[in-house]
PDB file of C-alpha atoms in Angstrom:
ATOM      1  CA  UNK A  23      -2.147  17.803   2.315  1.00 77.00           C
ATOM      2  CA  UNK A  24       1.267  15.653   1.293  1.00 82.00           C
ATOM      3  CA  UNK A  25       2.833  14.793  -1.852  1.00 90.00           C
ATOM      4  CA  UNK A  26       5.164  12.049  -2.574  1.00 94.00           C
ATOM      5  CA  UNK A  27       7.515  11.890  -5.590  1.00 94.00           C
ATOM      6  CA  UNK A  28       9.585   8.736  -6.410  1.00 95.00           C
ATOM      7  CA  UNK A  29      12.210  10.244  -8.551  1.00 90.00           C
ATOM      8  CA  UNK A  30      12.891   7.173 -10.730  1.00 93.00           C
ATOM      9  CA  UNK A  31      10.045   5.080 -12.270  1.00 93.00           C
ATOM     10  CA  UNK A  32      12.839   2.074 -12.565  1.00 95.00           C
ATOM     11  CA  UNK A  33      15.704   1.475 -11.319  1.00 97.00           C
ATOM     12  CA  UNK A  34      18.248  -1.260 -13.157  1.00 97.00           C
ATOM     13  CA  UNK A  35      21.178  -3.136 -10.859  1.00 97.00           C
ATOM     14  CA  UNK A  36      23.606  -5.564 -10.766  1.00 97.00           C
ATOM     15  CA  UNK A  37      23.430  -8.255  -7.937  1.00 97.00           C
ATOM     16  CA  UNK A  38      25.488  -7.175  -5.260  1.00 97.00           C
ATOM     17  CA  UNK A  39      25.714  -3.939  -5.726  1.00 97.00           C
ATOM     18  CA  UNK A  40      24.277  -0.593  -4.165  1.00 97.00           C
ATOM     19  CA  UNK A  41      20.859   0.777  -4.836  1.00 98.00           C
ATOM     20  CA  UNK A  42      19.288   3.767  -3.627  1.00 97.00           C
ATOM     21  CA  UNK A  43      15.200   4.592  -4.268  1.00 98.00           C
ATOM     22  CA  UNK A  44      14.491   8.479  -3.685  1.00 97.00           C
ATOM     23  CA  UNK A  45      11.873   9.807  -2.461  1.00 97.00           C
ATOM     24  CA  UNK A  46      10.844  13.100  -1.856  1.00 97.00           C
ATOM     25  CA  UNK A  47       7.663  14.653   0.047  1.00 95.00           C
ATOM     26  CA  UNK A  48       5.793  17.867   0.912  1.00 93.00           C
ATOM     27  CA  UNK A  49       3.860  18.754   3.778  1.00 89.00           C
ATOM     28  CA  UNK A  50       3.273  21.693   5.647  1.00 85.00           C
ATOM     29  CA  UNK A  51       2.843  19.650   8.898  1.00 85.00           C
ATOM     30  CA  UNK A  52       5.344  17.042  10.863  1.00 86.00           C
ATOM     31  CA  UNK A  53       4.810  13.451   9.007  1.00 88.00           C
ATOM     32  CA  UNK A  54       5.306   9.947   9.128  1.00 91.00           C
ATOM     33  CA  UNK A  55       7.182   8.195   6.077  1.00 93.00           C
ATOM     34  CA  UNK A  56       7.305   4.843   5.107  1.00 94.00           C
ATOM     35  CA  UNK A  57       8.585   2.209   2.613  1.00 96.00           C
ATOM     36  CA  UNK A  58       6.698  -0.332   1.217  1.00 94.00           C
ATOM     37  CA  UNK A  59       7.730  -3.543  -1.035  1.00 95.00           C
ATOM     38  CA  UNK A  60       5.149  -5.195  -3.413  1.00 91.00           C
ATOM     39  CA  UNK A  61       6.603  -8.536  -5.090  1.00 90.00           C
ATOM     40  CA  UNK A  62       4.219  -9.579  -8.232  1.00 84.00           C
ATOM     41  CA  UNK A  63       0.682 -10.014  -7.650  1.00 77.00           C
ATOM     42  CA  UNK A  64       1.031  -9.468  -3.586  1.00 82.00           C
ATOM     43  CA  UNK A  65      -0.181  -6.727  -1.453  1.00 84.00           C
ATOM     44  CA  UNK A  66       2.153  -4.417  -0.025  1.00 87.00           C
ATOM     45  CA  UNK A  67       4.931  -5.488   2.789  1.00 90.00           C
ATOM     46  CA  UNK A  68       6.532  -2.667   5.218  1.00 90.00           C
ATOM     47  CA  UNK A  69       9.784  -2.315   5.133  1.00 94.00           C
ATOM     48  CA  UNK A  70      10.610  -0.008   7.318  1.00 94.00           C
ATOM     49  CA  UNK A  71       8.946   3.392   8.843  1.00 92.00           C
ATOM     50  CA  UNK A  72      10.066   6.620  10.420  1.00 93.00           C
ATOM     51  CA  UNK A  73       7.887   8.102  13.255  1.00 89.00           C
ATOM     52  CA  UNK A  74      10.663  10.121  15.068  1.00 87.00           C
ATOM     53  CA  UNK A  75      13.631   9.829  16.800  1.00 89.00           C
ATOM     54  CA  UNK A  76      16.718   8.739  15.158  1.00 91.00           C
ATOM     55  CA  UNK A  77      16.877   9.654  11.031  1.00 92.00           C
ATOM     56  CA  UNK A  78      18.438   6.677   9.971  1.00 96.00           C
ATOM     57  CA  UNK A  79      15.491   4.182   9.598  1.00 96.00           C
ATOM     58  CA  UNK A  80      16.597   0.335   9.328  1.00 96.00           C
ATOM     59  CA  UNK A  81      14.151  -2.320   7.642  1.00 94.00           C
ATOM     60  CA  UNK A  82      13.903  -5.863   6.930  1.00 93.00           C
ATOM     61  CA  UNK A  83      16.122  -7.478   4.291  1.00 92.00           C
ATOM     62  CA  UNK A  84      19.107  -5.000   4.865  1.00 96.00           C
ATOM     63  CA  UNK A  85      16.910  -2.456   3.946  1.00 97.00           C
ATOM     64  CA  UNK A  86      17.824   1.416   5.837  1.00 97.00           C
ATOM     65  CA  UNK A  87      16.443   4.822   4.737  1.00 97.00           C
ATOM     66  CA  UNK A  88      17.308   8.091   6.207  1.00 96.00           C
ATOM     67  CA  UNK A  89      14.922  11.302   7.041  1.00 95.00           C
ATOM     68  CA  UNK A  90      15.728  14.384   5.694  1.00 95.00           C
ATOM     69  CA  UNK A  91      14.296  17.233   7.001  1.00 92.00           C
ATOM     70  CA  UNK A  92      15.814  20.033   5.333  1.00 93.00           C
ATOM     71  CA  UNK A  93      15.541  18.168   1.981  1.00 94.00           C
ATOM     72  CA  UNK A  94      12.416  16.765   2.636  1.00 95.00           C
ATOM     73  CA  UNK A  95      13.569  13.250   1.584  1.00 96.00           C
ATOM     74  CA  UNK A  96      13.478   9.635   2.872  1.00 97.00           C
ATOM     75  CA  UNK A  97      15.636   7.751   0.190  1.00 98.00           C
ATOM     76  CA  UNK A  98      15.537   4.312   0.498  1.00 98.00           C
ATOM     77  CA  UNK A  99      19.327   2.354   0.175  1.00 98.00           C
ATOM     78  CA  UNK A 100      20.884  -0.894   0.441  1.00 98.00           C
ATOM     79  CA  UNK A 101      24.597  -1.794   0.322  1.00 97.00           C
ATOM     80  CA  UNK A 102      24.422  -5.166  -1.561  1.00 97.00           C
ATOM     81  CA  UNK A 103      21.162  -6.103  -3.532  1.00 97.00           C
ATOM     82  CA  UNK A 104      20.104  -9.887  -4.494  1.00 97.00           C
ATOM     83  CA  UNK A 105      17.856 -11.122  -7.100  1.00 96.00           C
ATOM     84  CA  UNK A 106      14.715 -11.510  -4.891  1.00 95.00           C
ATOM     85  CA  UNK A 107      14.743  -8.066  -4.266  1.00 96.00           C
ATOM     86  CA  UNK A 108      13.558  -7.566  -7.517  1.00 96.00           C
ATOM     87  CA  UNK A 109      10.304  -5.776  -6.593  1.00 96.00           C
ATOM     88  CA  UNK A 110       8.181  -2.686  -6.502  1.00 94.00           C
ATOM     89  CA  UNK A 111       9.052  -0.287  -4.408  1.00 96.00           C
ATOM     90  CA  UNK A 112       6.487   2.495  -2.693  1.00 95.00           C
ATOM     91  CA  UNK A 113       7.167   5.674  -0.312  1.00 96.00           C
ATOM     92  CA  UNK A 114       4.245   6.915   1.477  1.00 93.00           C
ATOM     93  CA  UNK A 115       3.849   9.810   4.018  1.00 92.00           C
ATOM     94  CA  UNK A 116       1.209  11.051   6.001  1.00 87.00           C
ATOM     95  CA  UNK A 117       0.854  13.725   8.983  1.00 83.00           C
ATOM     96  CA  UNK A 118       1.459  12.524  11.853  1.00 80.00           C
ATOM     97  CA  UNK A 119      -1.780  14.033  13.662  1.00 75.00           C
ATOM     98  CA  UNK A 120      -5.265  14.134  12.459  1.00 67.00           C
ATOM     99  CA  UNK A 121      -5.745  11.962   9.158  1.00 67.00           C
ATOM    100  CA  UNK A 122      -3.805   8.729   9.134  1.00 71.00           C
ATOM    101  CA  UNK A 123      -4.453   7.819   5.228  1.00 80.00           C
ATOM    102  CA  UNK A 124      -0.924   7.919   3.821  1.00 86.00           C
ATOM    103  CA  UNK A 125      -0.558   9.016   0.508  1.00 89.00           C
ATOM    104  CA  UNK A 126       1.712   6.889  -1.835  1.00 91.00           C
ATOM    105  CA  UNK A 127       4.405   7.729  -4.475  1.00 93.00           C
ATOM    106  CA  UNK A 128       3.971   6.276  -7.754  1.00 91.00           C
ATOM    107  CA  UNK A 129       6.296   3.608  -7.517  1.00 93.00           C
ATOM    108  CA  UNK A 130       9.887   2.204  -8.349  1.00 96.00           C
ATOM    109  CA  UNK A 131      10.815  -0.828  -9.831  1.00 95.00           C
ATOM    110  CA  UNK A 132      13.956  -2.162  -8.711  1.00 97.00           C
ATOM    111  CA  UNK A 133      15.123  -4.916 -11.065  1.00 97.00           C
ATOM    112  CA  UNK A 134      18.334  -6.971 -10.280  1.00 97.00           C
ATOM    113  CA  UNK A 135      20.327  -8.637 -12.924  1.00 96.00           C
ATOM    114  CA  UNK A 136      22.790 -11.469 -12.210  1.00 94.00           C
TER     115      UNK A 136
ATOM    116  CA  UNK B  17       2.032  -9.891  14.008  1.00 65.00           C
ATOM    117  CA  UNK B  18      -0.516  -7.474  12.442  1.00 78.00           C
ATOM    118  CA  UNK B  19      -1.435 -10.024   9.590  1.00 87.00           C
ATOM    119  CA  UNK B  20      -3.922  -8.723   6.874  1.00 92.00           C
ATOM    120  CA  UNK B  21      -5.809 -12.059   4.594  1.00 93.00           C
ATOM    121  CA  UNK B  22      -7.845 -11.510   1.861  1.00 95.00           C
ATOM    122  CA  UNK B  23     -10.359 -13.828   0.069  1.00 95.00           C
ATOM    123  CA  UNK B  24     -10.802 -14.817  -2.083  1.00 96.00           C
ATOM    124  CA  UNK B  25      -6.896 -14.214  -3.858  1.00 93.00           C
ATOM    125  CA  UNK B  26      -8.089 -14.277  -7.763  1.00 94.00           C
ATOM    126  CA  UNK B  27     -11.471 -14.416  -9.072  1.00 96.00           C
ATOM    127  CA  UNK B  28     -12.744 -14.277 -12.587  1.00 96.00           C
ATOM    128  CA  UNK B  29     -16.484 -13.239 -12.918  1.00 95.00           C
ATOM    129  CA  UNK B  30     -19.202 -12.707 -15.970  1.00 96.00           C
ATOM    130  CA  UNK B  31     -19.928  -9.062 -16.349  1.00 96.00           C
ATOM    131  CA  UNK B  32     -23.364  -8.262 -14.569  1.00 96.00           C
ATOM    132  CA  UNK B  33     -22.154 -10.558 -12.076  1.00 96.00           C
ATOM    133  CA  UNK B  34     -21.472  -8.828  -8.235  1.00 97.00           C
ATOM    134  CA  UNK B  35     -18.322 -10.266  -6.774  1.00 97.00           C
ATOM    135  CA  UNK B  36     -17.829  -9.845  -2.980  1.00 97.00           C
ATOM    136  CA  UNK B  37     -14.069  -9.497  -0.988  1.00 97.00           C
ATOM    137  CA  UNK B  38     -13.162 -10.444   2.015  1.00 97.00           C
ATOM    138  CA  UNK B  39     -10.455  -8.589   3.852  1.00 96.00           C
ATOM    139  CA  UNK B  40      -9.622  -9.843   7.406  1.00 95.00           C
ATOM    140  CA  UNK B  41      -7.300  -9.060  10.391  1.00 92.00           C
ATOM    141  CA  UNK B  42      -6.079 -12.268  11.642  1.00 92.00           C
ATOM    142  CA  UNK B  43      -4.354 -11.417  14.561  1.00 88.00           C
ATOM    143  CA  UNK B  44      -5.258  -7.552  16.037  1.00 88.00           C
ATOM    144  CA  UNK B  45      -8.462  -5.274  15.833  1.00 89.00           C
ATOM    145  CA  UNK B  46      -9.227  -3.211  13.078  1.00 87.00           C
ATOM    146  CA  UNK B  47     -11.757  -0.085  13.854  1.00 82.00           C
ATOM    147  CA  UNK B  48     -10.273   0.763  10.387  1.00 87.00           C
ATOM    148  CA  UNK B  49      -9.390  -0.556   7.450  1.00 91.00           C
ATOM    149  CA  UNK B  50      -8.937   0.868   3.652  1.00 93.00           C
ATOM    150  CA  UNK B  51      -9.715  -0.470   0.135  1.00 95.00           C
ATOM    151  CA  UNK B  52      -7.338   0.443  -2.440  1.00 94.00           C
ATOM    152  CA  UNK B  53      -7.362  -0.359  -6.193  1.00 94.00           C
ATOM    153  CA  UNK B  54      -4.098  -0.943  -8.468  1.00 90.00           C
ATOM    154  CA  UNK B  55      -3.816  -0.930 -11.637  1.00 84.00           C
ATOM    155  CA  UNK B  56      -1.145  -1.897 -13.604  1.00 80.00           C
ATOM    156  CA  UNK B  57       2.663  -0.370 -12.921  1.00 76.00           C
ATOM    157  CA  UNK B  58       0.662   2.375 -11.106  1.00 81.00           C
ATOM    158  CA  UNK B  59       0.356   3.286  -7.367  1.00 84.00           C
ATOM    159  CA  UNK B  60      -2.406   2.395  -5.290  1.00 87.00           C
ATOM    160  CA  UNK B  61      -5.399   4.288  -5.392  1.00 90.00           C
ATOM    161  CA  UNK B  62      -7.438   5.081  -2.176  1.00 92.00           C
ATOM    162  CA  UNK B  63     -10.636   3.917  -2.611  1.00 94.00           C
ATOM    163  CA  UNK B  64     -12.710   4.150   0.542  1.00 94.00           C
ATOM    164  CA  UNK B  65     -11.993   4.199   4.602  1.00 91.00           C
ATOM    165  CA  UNK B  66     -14.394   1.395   5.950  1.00 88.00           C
ATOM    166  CA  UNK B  67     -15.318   2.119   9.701  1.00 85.00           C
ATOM    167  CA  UNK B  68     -16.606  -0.590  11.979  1.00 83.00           C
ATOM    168  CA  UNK B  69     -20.118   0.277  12.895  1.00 82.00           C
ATOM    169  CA  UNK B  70     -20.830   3.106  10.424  1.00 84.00           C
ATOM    170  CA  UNK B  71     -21.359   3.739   6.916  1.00 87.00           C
ATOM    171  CA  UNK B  72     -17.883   3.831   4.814  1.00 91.00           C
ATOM    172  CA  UNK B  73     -16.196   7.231   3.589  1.00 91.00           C
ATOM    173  CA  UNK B  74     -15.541   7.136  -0.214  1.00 94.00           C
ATOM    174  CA  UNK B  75     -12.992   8.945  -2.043  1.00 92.00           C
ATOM    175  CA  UNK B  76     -14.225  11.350  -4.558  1.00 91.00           C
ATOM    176  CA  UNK B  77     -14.960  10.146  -7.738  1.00 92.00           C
ATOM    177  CA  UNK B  78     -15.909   6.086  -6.554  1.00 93.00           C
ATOM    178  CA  UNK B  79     -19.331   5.265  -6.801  1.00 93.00           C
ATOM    179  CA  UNK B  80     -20.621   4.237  -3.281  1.00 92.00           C
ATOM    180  CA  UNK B  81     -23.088   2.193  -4.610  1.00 94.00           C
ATOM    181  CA  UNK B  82     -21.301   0.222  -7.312  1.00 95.00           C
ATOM    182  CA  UNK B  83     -18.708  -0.567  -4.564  1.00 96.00           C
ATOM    183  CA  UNK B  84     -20.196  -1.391  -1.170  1.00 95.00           C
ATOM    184  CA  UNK B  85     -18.640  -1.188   1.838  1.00 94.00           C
ATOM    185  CA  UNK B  86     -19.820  -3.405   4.657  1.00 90.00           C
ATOM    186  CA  UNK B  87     -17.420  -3.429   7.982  1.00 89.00           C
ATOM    187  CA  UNK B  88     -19.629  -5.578  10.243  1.00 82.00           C
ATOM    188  CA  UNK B  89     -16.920  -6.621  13.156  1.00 89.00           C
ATOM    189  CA  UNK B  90     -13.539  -5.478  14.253  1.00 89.00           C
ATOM    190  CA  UNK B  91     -11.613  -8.290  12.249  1.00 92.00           C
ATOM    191  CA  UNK B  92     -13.559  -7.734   8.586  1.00 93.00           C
ATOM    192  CA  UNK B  93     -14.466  -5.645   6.148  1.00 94.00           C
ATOM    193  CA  UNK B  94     -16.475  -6.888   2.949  1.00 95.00           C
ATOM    194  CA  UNK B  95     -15.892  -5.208  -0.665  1.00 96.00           C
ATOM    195  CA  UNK B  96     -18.740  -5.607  -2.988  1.00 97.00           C
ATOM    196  CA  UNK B  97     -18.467  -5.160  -6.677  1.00 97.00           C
ATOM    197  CA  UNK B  98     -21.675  -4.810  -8.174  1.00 96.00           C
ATOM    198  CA  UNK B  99     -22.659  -5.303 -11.372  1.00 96.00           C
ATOM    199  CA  UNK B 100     -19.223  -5.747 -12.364  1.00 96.00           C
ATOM    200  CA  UNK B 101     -18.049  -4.904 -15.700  1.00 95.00           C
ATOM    201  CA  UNK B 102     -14.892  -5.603 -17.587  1.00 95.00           C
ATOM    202  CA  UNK B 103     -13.277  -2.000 -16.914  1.00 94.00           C
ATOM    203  CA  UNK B 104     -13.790  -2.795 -12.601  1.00 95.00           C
ATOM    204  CA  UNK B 105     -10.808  -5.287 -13.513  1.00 95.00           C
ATOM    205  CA  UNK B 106      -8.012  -4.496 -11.171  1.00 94.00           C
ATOM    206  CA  UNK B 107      -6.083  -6.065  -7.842  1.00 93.00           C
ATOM    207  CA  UNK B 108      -7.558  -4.825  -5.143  1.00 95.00           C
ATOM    208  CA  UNK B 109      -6.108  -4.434  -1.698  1.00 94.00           C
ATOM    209  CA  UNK B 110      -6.745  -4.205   1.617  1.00 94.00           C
ATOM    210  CA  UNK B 111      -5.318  -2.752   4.373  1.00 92.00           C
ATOM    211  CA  UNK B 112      -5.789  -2.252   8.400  1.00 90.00           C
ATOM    212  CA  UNK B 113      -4.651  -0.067  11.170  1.00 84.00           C
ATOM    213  CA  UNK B 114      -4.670  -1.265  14.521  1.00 79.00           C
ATOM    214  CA  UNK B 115      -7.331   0.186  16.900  1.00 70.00           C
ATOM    215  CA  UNK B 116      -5.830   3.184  19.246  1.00 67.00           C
ATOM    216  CA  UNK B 117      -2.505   2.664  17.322  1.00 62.00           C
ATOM    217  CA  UNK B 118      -3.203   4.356  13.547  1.00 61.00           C
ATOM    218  CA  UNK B 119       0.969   4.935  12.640  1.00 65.00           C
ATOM    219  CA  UNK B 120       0.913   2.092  10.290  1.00 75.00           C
ATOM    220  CA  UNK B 121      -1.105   0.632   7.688  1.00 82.00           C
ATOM    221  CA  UNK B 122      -1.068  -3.697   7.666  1.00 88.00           C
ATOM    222  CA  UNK B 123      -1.759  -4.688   3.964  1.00 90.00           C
ATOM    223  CA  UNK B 124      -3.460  -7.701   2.780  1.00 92.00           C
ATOM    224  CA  UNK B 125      -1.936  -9.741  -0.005  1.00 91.00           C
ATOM    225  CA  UNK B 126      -4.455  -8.314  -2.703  1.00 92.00           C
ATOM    226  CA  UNK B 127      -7.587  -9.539  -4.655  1.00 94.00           C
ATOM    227  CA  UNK B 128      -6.926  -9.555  -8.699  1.00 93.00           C
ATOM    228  CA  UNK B 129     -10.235  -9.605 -10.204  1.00 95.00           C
ATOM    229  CA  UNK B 130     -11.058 -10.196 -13.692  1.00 95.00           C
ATOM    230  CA  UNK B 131     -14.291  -9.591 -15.387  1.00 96.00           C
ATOM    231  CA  UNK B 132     -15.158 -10.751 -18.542  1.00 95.00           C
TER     232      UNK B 132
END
């Protein structure tokens, strides 16, 4: 089984500014990890996804995340954030053999101020 | 690619009433797709694995036959609500892995019912 912990329920910016989303897992098996974006009353957009191969992950919208084995963490970052990326934000995992249901983190609201 | 549509997008129902969802894969096969519920500022909760063909696996704790399950082709899977009451109010959501390639889940753009 996998868990998923988004450290930060909400996460405040300025526009143009950095952001990073953490997100931490456990598994006792290899995994896939993923980042999701939900804008209001919308499904759930991927934004990126790391299967293997190279750690550093890069998404749409100038999203990137990195893999972190040792720390078991897949935080999610951006260099310069605009106001439509006000959002909800979701890390999932799941193993990358047998059962292909990801589990989901609770979510983190990223809001952007002017 | 790997576009998700659900119907209908909103839908307000009298309790007693049985509302049904549509959740369709426009553009790929689906021997797979999910049902998740949402409620508010929370995460998305797996609600059942619908498999083309067979009967659908529910998660512990959702009532099979309150919330049937009907995944009659490769390209849909029907949600049921039955009997709906005001506390079955939530946005539900779909989602859909391609066939022989599972990685990544393809989410549809949500159903927010509301039951009065």
């Amino acid at each position: 089984a996998q868990s998923v912990t988004q450290l930060d329920s909400q996460v405040p910016v300025f526009e143009e500014a950095p952001v990073e989303l953490r997100c931490n897992y456990s598994s006792s098996v290899s995994v896939y990890l993923f980042w999701y974006v939900q804008y209001p009353n919308q499904g759930l957009q991927l934004l990126l996804k790391y299967l293997s191969g190279s750690t550093l992950v890069k998404g749409i919208n100038g999203f990137e995340a990195e893999f972190n084995k040792s720390q078991t963490s897949f935080h999610l970052r951006k260099p310069s954030v605009h106001i439509s990326d006000t959002a909800e934000y979701f890390c999932a995992v799941r193993s990358s053999g047998g059962s292909y249901i990801p589990t989901f983190g609770r979510g983190t609201s990223l809001i952007v101020h002017p | 690619g790997a576009v998700v549509s659900q119907h209908p997008s909103w839908v307000i129902c009298k309790s007693g009433t049985s509302v049904k969802i549509e959740c369709r894969s426009l553009d790929f096969q689906a021997t797979t797709m999910f049902w998740y519920r949402q409620f508010p500022k929370q995460s998305l909760m797996l609600m059942a694995t619908s498999n083309e063909g067979s009967k659908a696996t529910y998660e512990q704790g959702v009532e099979k036959d309150k919330f049937l399950i009907n995944h009659a082709s490769l390209t849909l899977s029907t949600l049921t609500v039955t009997s709906a009451h005001p506390e079955d109010s939530s946005f539900y959501i779909c989602s859909a892995s391609r066939t022989g390639i599972q990685e990544t889940q393809y989410f549809g753009p949500g159903t927010r019912l509301l039951v009065l």
